[in-house]
Short mmCIF file of C-alpha atoms and ligand atoms in Angstrom, two decimals:
data_model
loop_
_atom_site.label_atom_id
_atom_site.label_comp_id
_atom_site.label_asym_id
_atom_site.label_seq_id
_atom_site.Cartn_x
_atom_site.Cartn_y
_atom_site.Cartn_z
CA MET A 241 -0.13 -0.08 -0.06
CA ILE A 242 0.97 3.51 -0.72
CA TRP A 243 -0.01 5.96 1.96
CA ASN A 244 -0.10 8.83 -0.48
CA LYS A 245 -0.16 8.01 -3.55
CA GLU A 246 -0.43 11.64 -5.26
CA MET A 247 2.85 12.64 -3.66
CA GLU A 248 4.73 9.43 -3.58
CA THR A 249 4.15 8.33 -7.20
CA MET A 250 4.86 11.70 -9.03
CA SER A 251 6.67 11.95 -12.35
CA ARG A 252 9.85 13.47 -12.19
CA LYS A 253 9.05 16.50 -14.11
CA GLN A 254 6.21 17.34 -11.41
CA THR A 255 8.79 16.60 -8.69
CA GLU A 256 11.16 18.76 -9.74
CA GLU A 257 8.76 21.84 -10.44
CA LEU A 258 7.41 21.37 -6.84
CA GLN A 259 11.23 21.40 -5.35
CA LEU A 260 12.07 24.27 -7.38
CA GLU A 261 8.78 26.29 -6.11
CA HIS A 262 9.95 25.09 -2.55
CA LEU A 263 13.66 25.94 -2.94
CA LYS A 264 12.69 29.39 -3.72
CA GLN A 265 10.68 29.69 -0.85
CA VAL A 266 13.01 28.14 1.89
CA VAL A 267 15.89 30.35 0.29
CA SER A 268 13.82 33.49 0.68
CA HIS A 269 12.41 32.44 4.17
CA CYS A 270 15.92 31.75 5.57
CA TYR A 271 17.08 35.11 4.22
CA ASN A 272 14.62 37.22 5.62
CA ASN A 273 14.31 35.73 8.83
CA VAL A 274 17.72 34.30 9.97
CA PRO A 275 20.27 36.83 10.27
CA PHE A 276 22.88 33.93 9.88
CA TYR A 277 21.82 33.07 6.56
CA HIS A 278 21.12 36.63 5.56
CA GLN A 279 24.62 37.32 6.08
CA ARG A 280 25.99 33.95 4.49
CA LEU A 281 24.12 34.25 1.33
CA ASP A 282 24.99 37.89 0.84
CA GLU A 283 28.71 36.77 1.19
CA ALA A 284 28.28 34.45 -1.21
CA GLY A 285 25.99 36.83 -3.57
CA VAL A 286 23.28 34.27 -3.43
CA THR A 287 20.20 36.33 -3.11
CA PRO A 288 16.76 34.25 -3.10
CA GLU A 289 16.13 35.84 -7.21
CA LYS A 290 19.09 34.39 -8.26
CA ILE A 291 17.37 30.83 -7.90
CA LYS A 292 15.98 30.26 -10.89
CA THR A 293 16.77 26.76 -11.23
CA LEU A 294 17.07 23.80 -8.82
CA SER A 295 20.97 23.22 -9.77
CA ASP A 296 20.95 26.68 -8.69
CA VAL A 297 21.28 25.11 -5.12
CA GLN A 298 25.21 24.69 -5.71
CA TYR A 299 25.38 28.68 -5.48
CA ILE A 300 24.08 28.04 -1.92
CA PRO A 301 27.12 27.66 0.50
CA PHE A 302 27.21 24.67 2.70
CA THR A 303 25.49 24.35 6.92
CA THR A 304 27.35 22.45 9.13
CA LYS A 305 26.65 21.23 12.60
CA GLU A 306 29.34 23.73 13.86
CA ASP A 307 27.15 26.05 12.40
CA ILE A 308 24.14 25.15 14.31
CA ARG A 309 26.25 24.88 17.41
CA ASP A 310 27.75 28.27 17.00
CA ASN A 311 24.18 29.53 17.05
CA TYR A 312 23.16 27.38 20.02
CA PRO A 313 20.64 27.17 21.24
CA TYR A 314 17.92 28.92 19.03
CA GLY A 315 19.92 31.17 16.65
CA LEU A 316 19.03 29.44 13.40
CA PHE A 317 15.34 29.26 14.42
CA ALA A 318 13.11 31.32 11.60
CA VAL A 319 10.11 31.86 13.59
CA PRO A 320 9.16 33.47 16.56
CA MET A 321 9.10 31.45 19.67
CA LYS A 322 5.39 31.57 20.19
CA LYS A 323 5.21 29.59 16.73
CA ILE A 324 7.74 26.65 18.18
CA VAL A 325 5.52 23.81 19.70
CA ARG A 326 8.24 21.49 20.05
CA ILE A 327 12.14 21.21 20.44
CA HIS A 328 14.06 18.31 20.14
CA ALA A 329 18.29 18.21 20.34
CA SER A 330 21.01 15.69 19.02
CA SER A 331 22.51 13.91 21.69
CA GLY A 332 25.85 15.61 21.40
CA THR A 333 28.78 13.58 23.21
CA THR A 334 31.12 16.44 22.83
CA GLY A 335 30.24 19.96 23.68
CA LYS A 336 26.71 21.59 23.52
CA PRO A 337 23.78 19.50 21.59
CA THR A 338 22.26 20.47 18.43
CA VAL A 339 18.83 22.18 18.94
CA VAL A 340 15.88 21.82 16.72
CA GLY A 341 12.55 23.37 17.09
CA TYR A 342 9.11 22.19 15.27
CA THR A 343 6.10 24.63 14.10
CA ARG A 344 2.77 23.06 14.36
CA LYS A 345 2.69 22.40 10.72
CA ASP A 346 6.15 21.20 10.70
CA LEU A 347 4.88 18.18 13.36
CA ASP A 348 2.23 17.49 10.51
CA THR A 349 4.72 17.17 7.95
CA TRP A 350 6.57 14.74 10.24
CA SER A 351 4.00 12.65 10.91
CA GLU A 352 3.03 12.62 7.19
CA LEU A 353 6.50 11.20 6.26
CA ILE A 354 6.56 8.53 8.97
CA ALA A 355 2.82 7.35 7.71
CA ARG A 356 4.60 7.18 4.48
CA LEU A 357 7.46 5.40 5.70
CA VAL A 358 5.86 2.78 7.74
CA THR A 359 3.48 2.02 5.38
CA ALA A 360 6.13 1.50 2.50
CA ALA A 361 7.41 -0.75 5.08
CA GLY A 362 4.27 -2.61 5.30
CA CYS A 363 2.59 -1.59 8.24
CA THR A 364 -1.14 -0.90 8.65
CA GLU A 365 -3.76 0.11 11.22
CA GLU A 366 -3.86 -3.73 12.28
CA ASP A 367 -0.09 -3.37 13.57
CA VAL A 368 0.75 -3.19 17.61
CA ALA A 369 3.85 -0.91 17.67
CA GLN A 370 6.30 -1.27 20.48
CA ILE A 371 8.32 1.96 20.05
CA CYS A 372 11.67 0.88 21.83
CA PHE A 373 13.56 4.07 21.03
CA GLY A 374 14.26 6.54 24.25
CA TYR A 375 11.48 9.07 24.60
CA GLY A 376 13.03 12.49 25.36
CA LEU A 377 15.05 14.91 23.11
CA PHE A 378 16.20 12.30 20.63
CA THR A 379 13.99 12.33 17.66
CA GLY A 380 13.18 8.53 17.45
CA ALA A 381 10.76 7.68 19.56
CA LEU A 382 8.33 10.81 18.97
CA GLY A 383 9.03 10.84 15.52
CA LEU A 384 7.77 7.12 14.93
CA HIS A 385 5.41 7.74 17.33
CA TYR A 386 2.99 9.96 15.83
CA GLY A 387 3.39 8.82 12.11
CA LEU A 388 2.27 5.28 13.51
CA GLU A 389 -0.36 6.73 15.20
CA LYS A 390 -1.62 8.64 12.22
CA ILE A 391 -1.95 5.40 10.22
CA GLY A 392 -3.93 4.07 12.98
CA ALA A 393 -1.59 1.25 14.75
CA ALA A 394 -1.69 0.94 18.02
CA VAL A 395 1.10 2.33 19.49
CA VAL A 396 3.23 0.97 22.82
CA PRO A 397 5.29 3.81 24.09
CA ILE A 398 7.48 1.44 26.19
CA SER A 399 10.96 3.74 25.45
CA SER A 400 14.37 1.72 25.39
CA GLY A 401 15.72 -0.25 28.08
CA ASN A 402 14.38 -2.74 30.57
CA THR A 403 14.80 -5.54 28.19
CA LYS A 404 13.10 -7.86 30.36
CA LYS A 405 9.85 -5.72 30.42
CA GLN A 406 10.24 -5.01 26.82
CA LEU A 407 10.31 -8.98 26.15
CA MET A 408 7.45 -9.31 28.66
CA VAL A 409 5.49 -6.86 26.82
CA MET A 410 6.14 -7.62 23.30
CA LYS A 411 4.68 -11.33 23.92
CA ASP A 412 1.62 -10.38 26.28
CA PHE A 413 0.57 -7.48 24.04
CA GLY A 414 1.01 -9.02 20.63
CA THR A 415 3.52 -6.66 19.59
CA THR A 416 3.83 -7.21 15.51
CA THR A 417 6.11 -4.10 14.90
CA ILE A 418 9.61 -3.29 16.68
CA ILE A 419 11.17 0.15 16.49
CA SER A 420 14.79 0.37 17.66
CA THR A 421 18.13 0.44 16.63
CA PRO A 422 19.27 -2.81 14.94
CA SER A 423 21.76 -3.02 17.79
CA TYR A 424 18.82 -3.19 20.07
CA ALA A 425 16.74 -5.39 18.22
CA LEU A 426 19.71 -8.14 17.96
CA TYR A 427 20.44 -7.71 21.91
CA MET A 428 16.93 -8.00 22.63
CA GLY A 429 16.47 -11.05 20.49
CA GLU A 430 19.57 -12.22 22.32
CA GLN A 431 18.24 -11.83 26.23
CA ALA A 432 14.86 -13.40 24.43
CA ARG A 433 16.65 -16.96 23.75
CA GLU A 434 18.19 -16.63 27.21
CA LEU A 435 15.30 -15.98 28.91
CA GLY A 436 13.86 -18.87 27.04
CA TYR A 437 11.39 -17.59 24.79
CA LYS A 438 10.76 -19.04 21.33
CA LYS A 439 10.10 -17.38 17.85
CA GLU A 440 6.55 -18.62 18.20
CA ASP A 441 5.84 -16.39 21.85
CA PHE A 442 5.93 -13.73 19.69
CA LYS A 443 3.80 -12.06 16.70
CA LEU A 444 6.35 -9.75 15.37
CA ARG A 445 6.60 -9.34 11.63
CA ILE A 446 8.20 -5.89 10.89
CA GLY A 447 10.99 -4.12 12.09
CA LEU A 448 11.56 -0.29 11.75
CA PHE A 449 15.17 -0.37 12.51
CA GLY A 450 17.09 3.19 11.97
CA SER A 451 19.46 5.58 13.60
CA GLU A 452 22.50 3.66 13.21
CA GLY A 453 23.43 1.53 10.07
CA SER A 454 23.17 -2.04 9.79
CA SER A 455 24.77 -4.34 7.11
CA VAL A 456 22.39 -6.63 5.20
CA GLU A 457 24.72 -9.42 7.05
CA MET A 458 23.37 -7.65 10.30
CA ARG A 459 19.92 -7.32 9.10
CA SER A 460 19.81 -11.09 8.09
CA GLN A 461 21.12 -12.28 11.87
CA ILE A 462 18.40 -10.02 13.29
CA GLU A 463 15.65 -11.47 10.70
CA GLU A 464 16.57 -14.71 11.69
CA LEU A 465 16.72 -14.33 15.45
CA TRP A 466 13.01 -12.78 15.27
CA GLY A 467 11.33 -13.87 12.31
CA LEU A 468 10.74 -10.66 11.14
CA LEU A 469 11.01 -8.47 7.90
CA ALA A 470 13.59 -5.87 8.87
CA THR A 471 13.62 -2.37 7.44
CA ASP A 472 15.77 0.17 7.54
CA ASN A 473 15.11 4.13 7.53
CA TYR A 474 17.05 7.24 7.74
CA GLY A 475 16.69 10.42 9.26
CA LEU A 476 18.71 12.91 11.50
CA SER A 477 17.49 15.32 14.25
CA GLU A 478 19.04 18.40 12.63
CA VAL A 479 16.99 17.80 9.44
CA MET A 480 13.77 16.54 10.75
CA GLY A 481 14.43 12.93 12.76
CA PRO A 482 13.51 10.21 10.77
CA GLY A 483 11.59 10.61 7.91
CA VAL A 484 14.08 11.72 5.55
CA SER A 485 14.10 8.16 3.76
CA GLY A 486 13.11 4.66 4.36
CA ASP A 487 12.73 1.04 2.91
CA CYS A 488 9.89 -0.23 1.09
CA HIS A 489 9.16 -3.85 1.64
CA LEU A 490 11.54 -4.34 -1.42
CA ARG A 491 14.51 -2.75 0.70
CA GLU A 492 16.53 -2.14 -2.61
CA GLY A 493 17.15 1.63 -1.11
CA MET A 494 15.55 3.91 0.86
CA HIS A 495 12.93 5.90 -0.82
CA ILE A 496 13.33 9.51 -0.53
CA ALA A 497 10.78 12.29 0.81
CA GLU A 498 11.63 14.41 -2.41
CA ASP A 499 8.95 16.75 -1.82
CA HIS A 500 10.37 17.77 1.52
CA PHE A 501 14.12 17.69 0.89
CA LEU A 502 16.28 18.34 -1.73
CA THR A 503 19.29 15.88 -1.83
CA GLU A 504 22.56 16.24 -3.62
CA LEU A 505 25.53 14.23 -2.90
CA ILE A 506 29.18 15.59 -2.81
CA ASP A 507 32.75 14.61 -2.74
CA PRO A 508 33.31 15.27 0.83
CA LYS A 509 37.01 16.42 0.27
CA THR A 510 36.28 18.74 -2.46
CA GLY A 511 32.46 20.23 -2.12
CA THR A 512 31.85 19.28 -5.56
CA VAL A 513 28.49 17.70 -6.45
CA LEU A 514 28.63 14.43 -7.92
CA PRO A 515 26.41 12.57 -10.78
CA VAL A 516 23.92 10.26 -9.67
CA GLY A 517 25.34 6.86 -9.29
CA GLU A 518 28.48 7.94 -7.47
CA THR A 519 29.19 7.50 -3.93
CA GLY A 520 29.50 10.48 -1.78
CA GLU A 521 28.40 12.69 1.00
CA LEU A 522 24.50 13.29 1.56
CA VAL A 523 23.90 17.21 1.51
CA ILE A 524 20.04 17.96 2.17
CA THR A 525 18.33 21.34 1.93
CA THR A 526 14.66 21.29 3.67
CA LEU A 527 12.13 22.57 1.21
CA THR A 528 9.07 22.91 3.47
CA LYS A 529 10.55 23.45 7.23
CA GLU A 530 9.29 26.61 9.04
CA GLY A 531 10.88 26.36 12.40
CA ILE A 532 14.63 25.52 11.76
CA PRO A 533 15.00 25.31 7.49
CA LEU A 534 18.42 24.47 6.92
CA LEU A 535 20.27 25.05 3.36
CA ARG A 536 22.88 22.68 2.00
CA TYR A 537 22.99 20.75 5.33
CA ARG A 538 26.39 18.65 5.34
CA THR A 539 25.38 15.37 6.52
CA LYS A 540 28.40 13.72 7.09
CA ASP A 541 26.63 10.35 5.80
CA ILE A 542 28.10 8.41 2.96
CA THR A 543 25.47 6.99 0.31
CA ARG A 544 24.67 6.62 -3.35
CA PHE A 545 21.47 7.67 -5.11
CA ASN A 546 19.44 5.47 -7.25
CA THR A 547 16.96 7.03 -9.83
CA GLU A 548 15.75 3.69 -11.29
CA PRO A 549 12.13 3.08 -11.02
CA CYS A 550 11.00 0.53 -8.01
CA GLY A 551 8.98 -2.26 -8.32
CA CYS A 552 6.80 -0.76 -5.50
CA GLY A 553 5.56 1.90 -7.68
CA ARG A 554 6.97 4.50 -5.61
CA THR A 555 8.62 6.89 -7.89
CA SER A 556 11.00 8.84 -5.42
CA MET A 557 14.86 8.83 -5.84
CA ARG A 558 16.59 6.17 -3.26
CA MET A 559 19.44 6.06 -1.43
CA ASP A 560 21.62 3.12 -0.49
CA LYS A 561 21.95 2.22 3.19
CA ILE A 562 24.30 4.53 4.49
CA LYS A 563 27.92 3.03 3.98
CA GLY A 564 29.25 5.44 7.10
CA ARG A 565 29.90 8.61 8.03
CA THR A 566 32.88 10.80 6.84
CA ASP A 567 33.91 11.17 10.40
CA ASP A 568 33.94 7.15 11.10
CA MET A 569 35.71 6.35 8.39
CA LEU A 570 38.88 4.97 9.33
CA LYS A 571 42.62 5.59 7.46
CA ILE A 572 44.48 2.48 7.97
CA ARG A 573 47.72 2.65 6.76
CA GLY A 574 46.59 4.65 3.63
CA VAL A 575 43.63 2.83 3.35
CA ASN A 576 40.21 3.96 3.86
CA VAL A 577 37.91 1.58 5.89
CA PHE A 578 34.59 1.73 6.93
CA PRO A 579 33.08 0.09 10.06
CA THR A 580 30.28 -1.64 7.72
CA GLN A 581 32.60 -3.14 5.83
CA ILE A 582 34.40 -4.69 8.56
CA GLU A 583 30.59 -5.77 10.12
CA SER A 584 29.69 -7.37 6.51
CA VAL A 585 33.30 -9.37 6.61
CA LEU A 586 32.38 -10.60 10.70
CA MET A 587 28.88 -11.74 9.85
CA ASN A 588 29.64 -13.99 7.43
CA ILE A 589 31.78 -16.20 9.81
CA GLU A 590 30.50 -19.22 11.38
CA LYS A 591 31.63 -19.49 15.36
CA ILE A 592 31.69 -15.74 16.01
CA GLY A 593 29.10 -13.65 17.46
CA PRO A 594 27.67 -10.50 15.95
CA HIS A 595 28.75 -8.27 18.58
CA TYR A 596 32.29 -6.32 18.01
CA GLU A 597 34.38 -3.59 18.61
CA LEU A 598 36.58 -1.52 16.74
CA ILE A 599 39.82 -0.43 18.58
CA VAL A 600 42.00 2.32 16.83
CA ARG A 601 45.49 3.16 18.05
CA ARG A 602 48.21 5.56 16.85
CA ASP A 603 51.58 4.17 16.67
CA GLY A 604 54.02 6.87 15.61
CA TYR A 605 52.55 8.55 12.43
CA MET A 606 50.74 5.07 11.80
CA ASP A 607 47.02 4.03 12.59
CA THR A 608 46.45 0.28 13.75
CA LEU A 609 43.32 -1.41 13.80
CA GLU A 610 42.35 -4.12 16.43
CA VAL A 611 39.08 -5.99 15.93
CA LYS A 612 37.78 -7.45 18.76
CA VAL A 613 34.81 -9.82 18.20
CA GLU A 614 33.12 -12.72 20.53
CA VAL A 615 33.38 -16.05 19.74
CA ILE A 616 29.91 -17.89 20.23
CA ASP A 617 31.13 -21.48 22.29
CA GLY A 618 33.28 -19.69 25.01
CA SER A 619 35.11 -22.83 25.41
CA LEU A 620 37.00 -22.42 21.89
CA LEU A 621 38.82 -19.96 23.84
CA GLU A 622 41.10 -22.87 25.43
CA ARG A 623 41.55 -24.69 22.31
CA TYR A 624 44.38 -22.86 20.85
CA ARG A 625 44.74 -24.72 17.99
CA GLU A 626 41.21 -23.95 16.92
CA LEU A 627 41.03 -20.18 18.03
CA GLU A 628 44.42 -19.37 16.19
CA ARG A 629 42.94 -20.97 13.02
CA LEU A 630 39.87 -18.90 13.52
CA GLN A 631 41.79 -15.92 13.84
CA ALA A 632 43.70 -16.32 10.96
CA ASP A 633 40.31 -17.20 9.16
CA ILE A 634 39.04 -13.85 10.16
CA ARG A 635 41.95 -11.85 9.54
CA GLU A 636 42.11 -13.20 6.06
CA ASN A 637 38.65 -12.57 5.26
CA LEU A 638 39.38 -9.05 6.46
CA LYS A 639 42.32 -8.43 4.37
CA SER A 640 40.78 -9.58 1.27
CA VAL A 641 37.76 -7.01 1.52
CA LEU A 642 39.83 -4.34 3.38
CA GLY A 643 43.41 -4.81 1.74
CA ILE A 644 44.80 -4.37 5.09
CA ILE A 645 45.64 -6.64 7.91
CA CYS A 646 44.18 -6.00 11.40
CA LYS A 647 44.74 -7.45 14.79
CA VAL A 648 42.12 -9.76 15.39
CA THR A 649 41.06 -10.80 19.17
CA LEU A 650 38.35 -13.20 20.08
CA ALA A 651 36.37 -12.48 22.93
CA GLU A 652 34.50 -14.14 25.78
CA PRO A 653 30.52 -14.57 24.94
CA LYS A 654 28.90 -11.88 26.13
CA SER A 655 32.09 -9.83 27.14
CA ILE A 656 31.46 -6.87 24.95
CA THR A 657 28.91 -4.10 25.69
CA ARG A 658 25.51 -4.06 24.29
CA TYR A 659 23.56 -0.63 23.68
CA GLU A 660 19.84 -0.29 24.25
CA GLY A 661 20.14 2.73 21.59
CA LYS A 662 22.97 3.31 19.07
CA ALA A 663 25.84 1.29 19.14
CA LYS A 664 29.21 2.62 19.80
CA ARG A 665 31.52 0.43 18.21
CA ILE A 666 34.46 2.29 17.57
CA VAL A 667 37.07 3.04 20.39
CA ASP A 668 39.13 5.79 19.67
CA LEU A 669 42.38 5.71 21.57
CA ARG A 670 44.58 8.02 19.10
CA ASN A 671 44.56 10.98 21.32
CA GLN A 672 45.20 9.16 24.50
O1 DLL B 1084 19.01 9.24 14.51
C1 DLL B 1084 17.17 10.24 13.35
C2 DLL B 1084 16.58 9.23 13.68
C3 DLL B 1084 16.08 8.04 14.46
C4 DLL B 1084 16.98 7.91 12.41
C5 DLL B 1084 15.10 6.98 14.63
C6 DLL B 1084 16.08 7.08 11.93
C7 DLL B 1084 15.26 6.22 13.20
P1 DLL B 1084 20.24 11.66 15.31
O2 DLL B 1084 20.21 11.31 16.41
O3 DLL B 1084 20.51 13.33 14.90
O4 DLL B 1084 19.33 11.43 14.77
O5 DLL B 1084 21.43 10.82 14.45
C8 DLL B 1084 21.67 11.23 12.84
O6 DLL B 1084 22.23 8.93 12.68
O7 DLL B 1084 23.29 11.34 10.56
C9 DLL B 1084 23.41 8.91 10.72
O8 DLL B 1084 25.07 9.50 10.76
C10 DLL B 1084 22.92 7.97 11.40
N1 DLL B 1084 21.61 7.26 10.77
C11 DLL B 1084 20.24 7.66 10.97
N2 DLL B 1084 19.32 6.80 10.56
C12 DLL B 1084 20.34 5.93 9.62
C13 DLL B 1084 20.15 4.81 9.47
C14 DLL B 1084 18.74 10.17 14.15
N3 DLL B 1084 19.13 4.36 9.08
C15 DLL B 1084 22.75 10.20 12.30
N4 DLL B 1084 21.64 4.26 8.67
C16 DLL B 1084 22.77 10.53 11.01
C17 DLL B 1084 22.66 4.57 9.15
C18 DLL B 1084 21.86 6.49 10.22
N5 DLL B 1084 22.93 5.67 9.96
#
């Protein structure tokens, strides 16, 4: 089923006309209401009247997370506070969080976009949807919440954590859809097995996973654990939260809500716009947001666009699963390595579990990488020969995919930290 046939099956021409109309409006909105943008656009010599075609967006300077932080908390808001009805903020592991504000119309748009993506994944009003994202400043929980209510699903706002209770509720309430990070879904699945639950105890059929990446291999493991269809959806709080793009049931790329977001891919080093088909950093211009519109926001997320028609009937451009973030990319002895590549390799090796950690160290001028992964059967750690063989096997597999040799450490089952939200798999010891 398609939630909004009119908007989700528009022709390319219609989409682009609509985007241009909105682009002109949003540039004016920023220019007239946000001093930061007024100055930036003046400096670049791009007044709103200069936007005549969609590709003119290229003349607008990029906006970055630092720009939002520098204007903490409300400096980039484009409407008076009386128009703001909700505030969210990104977790911000370092320094101040990035704060975003929504007008009533922004919230309506947001639930509309979530309604589209959950419908694309296969959810209906029949579903019981358990939201295992943390409720709070994070956009994941409340974002999905209102969109799922909009389609008529029964929302269970349990929030993250307290895994035992999650599982009890999941079983007793007959949950059919879970909403979480892929790593939390994995952890919950593992806990369910340990507590003696069987797949048949649950009615789960769809997983709406997002907020962090997962390789196709990890996705299969989650599906195997739970017996559901795992779908991926993408978004970021600065731009809206979840709702920017999401998988349909075919899962051949996430459909982008192009009537609300203008997307470009750039070379992260030079800022040059790349043609469709190439891989680069995703840059997003919000087309309809009122509270905190963003022009050419650099997401740091690496992906690729696909404009081929999709079998599901939606006409929007799709984006590949996120390959990684420019700031998560490791450069090991001159070779660029994305954690997702490592995950894909590990997931294909028997005898090791899906939990891993990547430890980066600096040795002189050289970065080194240790891949730490759990064995499934702890007794293996006592069988030296077998252990060495497994280690060598993992090292070889990684080498053939990454082109570099990593140190491989095998760890006891359950010794690597589990996460209820986004997993932190990189331990960076370079500056210690
Ligand atoms: O994670 C919004 C969200 C919530 C999306 C729930 C989907 C579901 P932030 O906390 O601001 O917002 O983090 C945004 O998370 O730039 C990506 O690096 C990463 N990310 C989000 N979704 C995906 C995904 C939310 N499906 C940052 N695959 C983004 C890979 C993702 N990475």
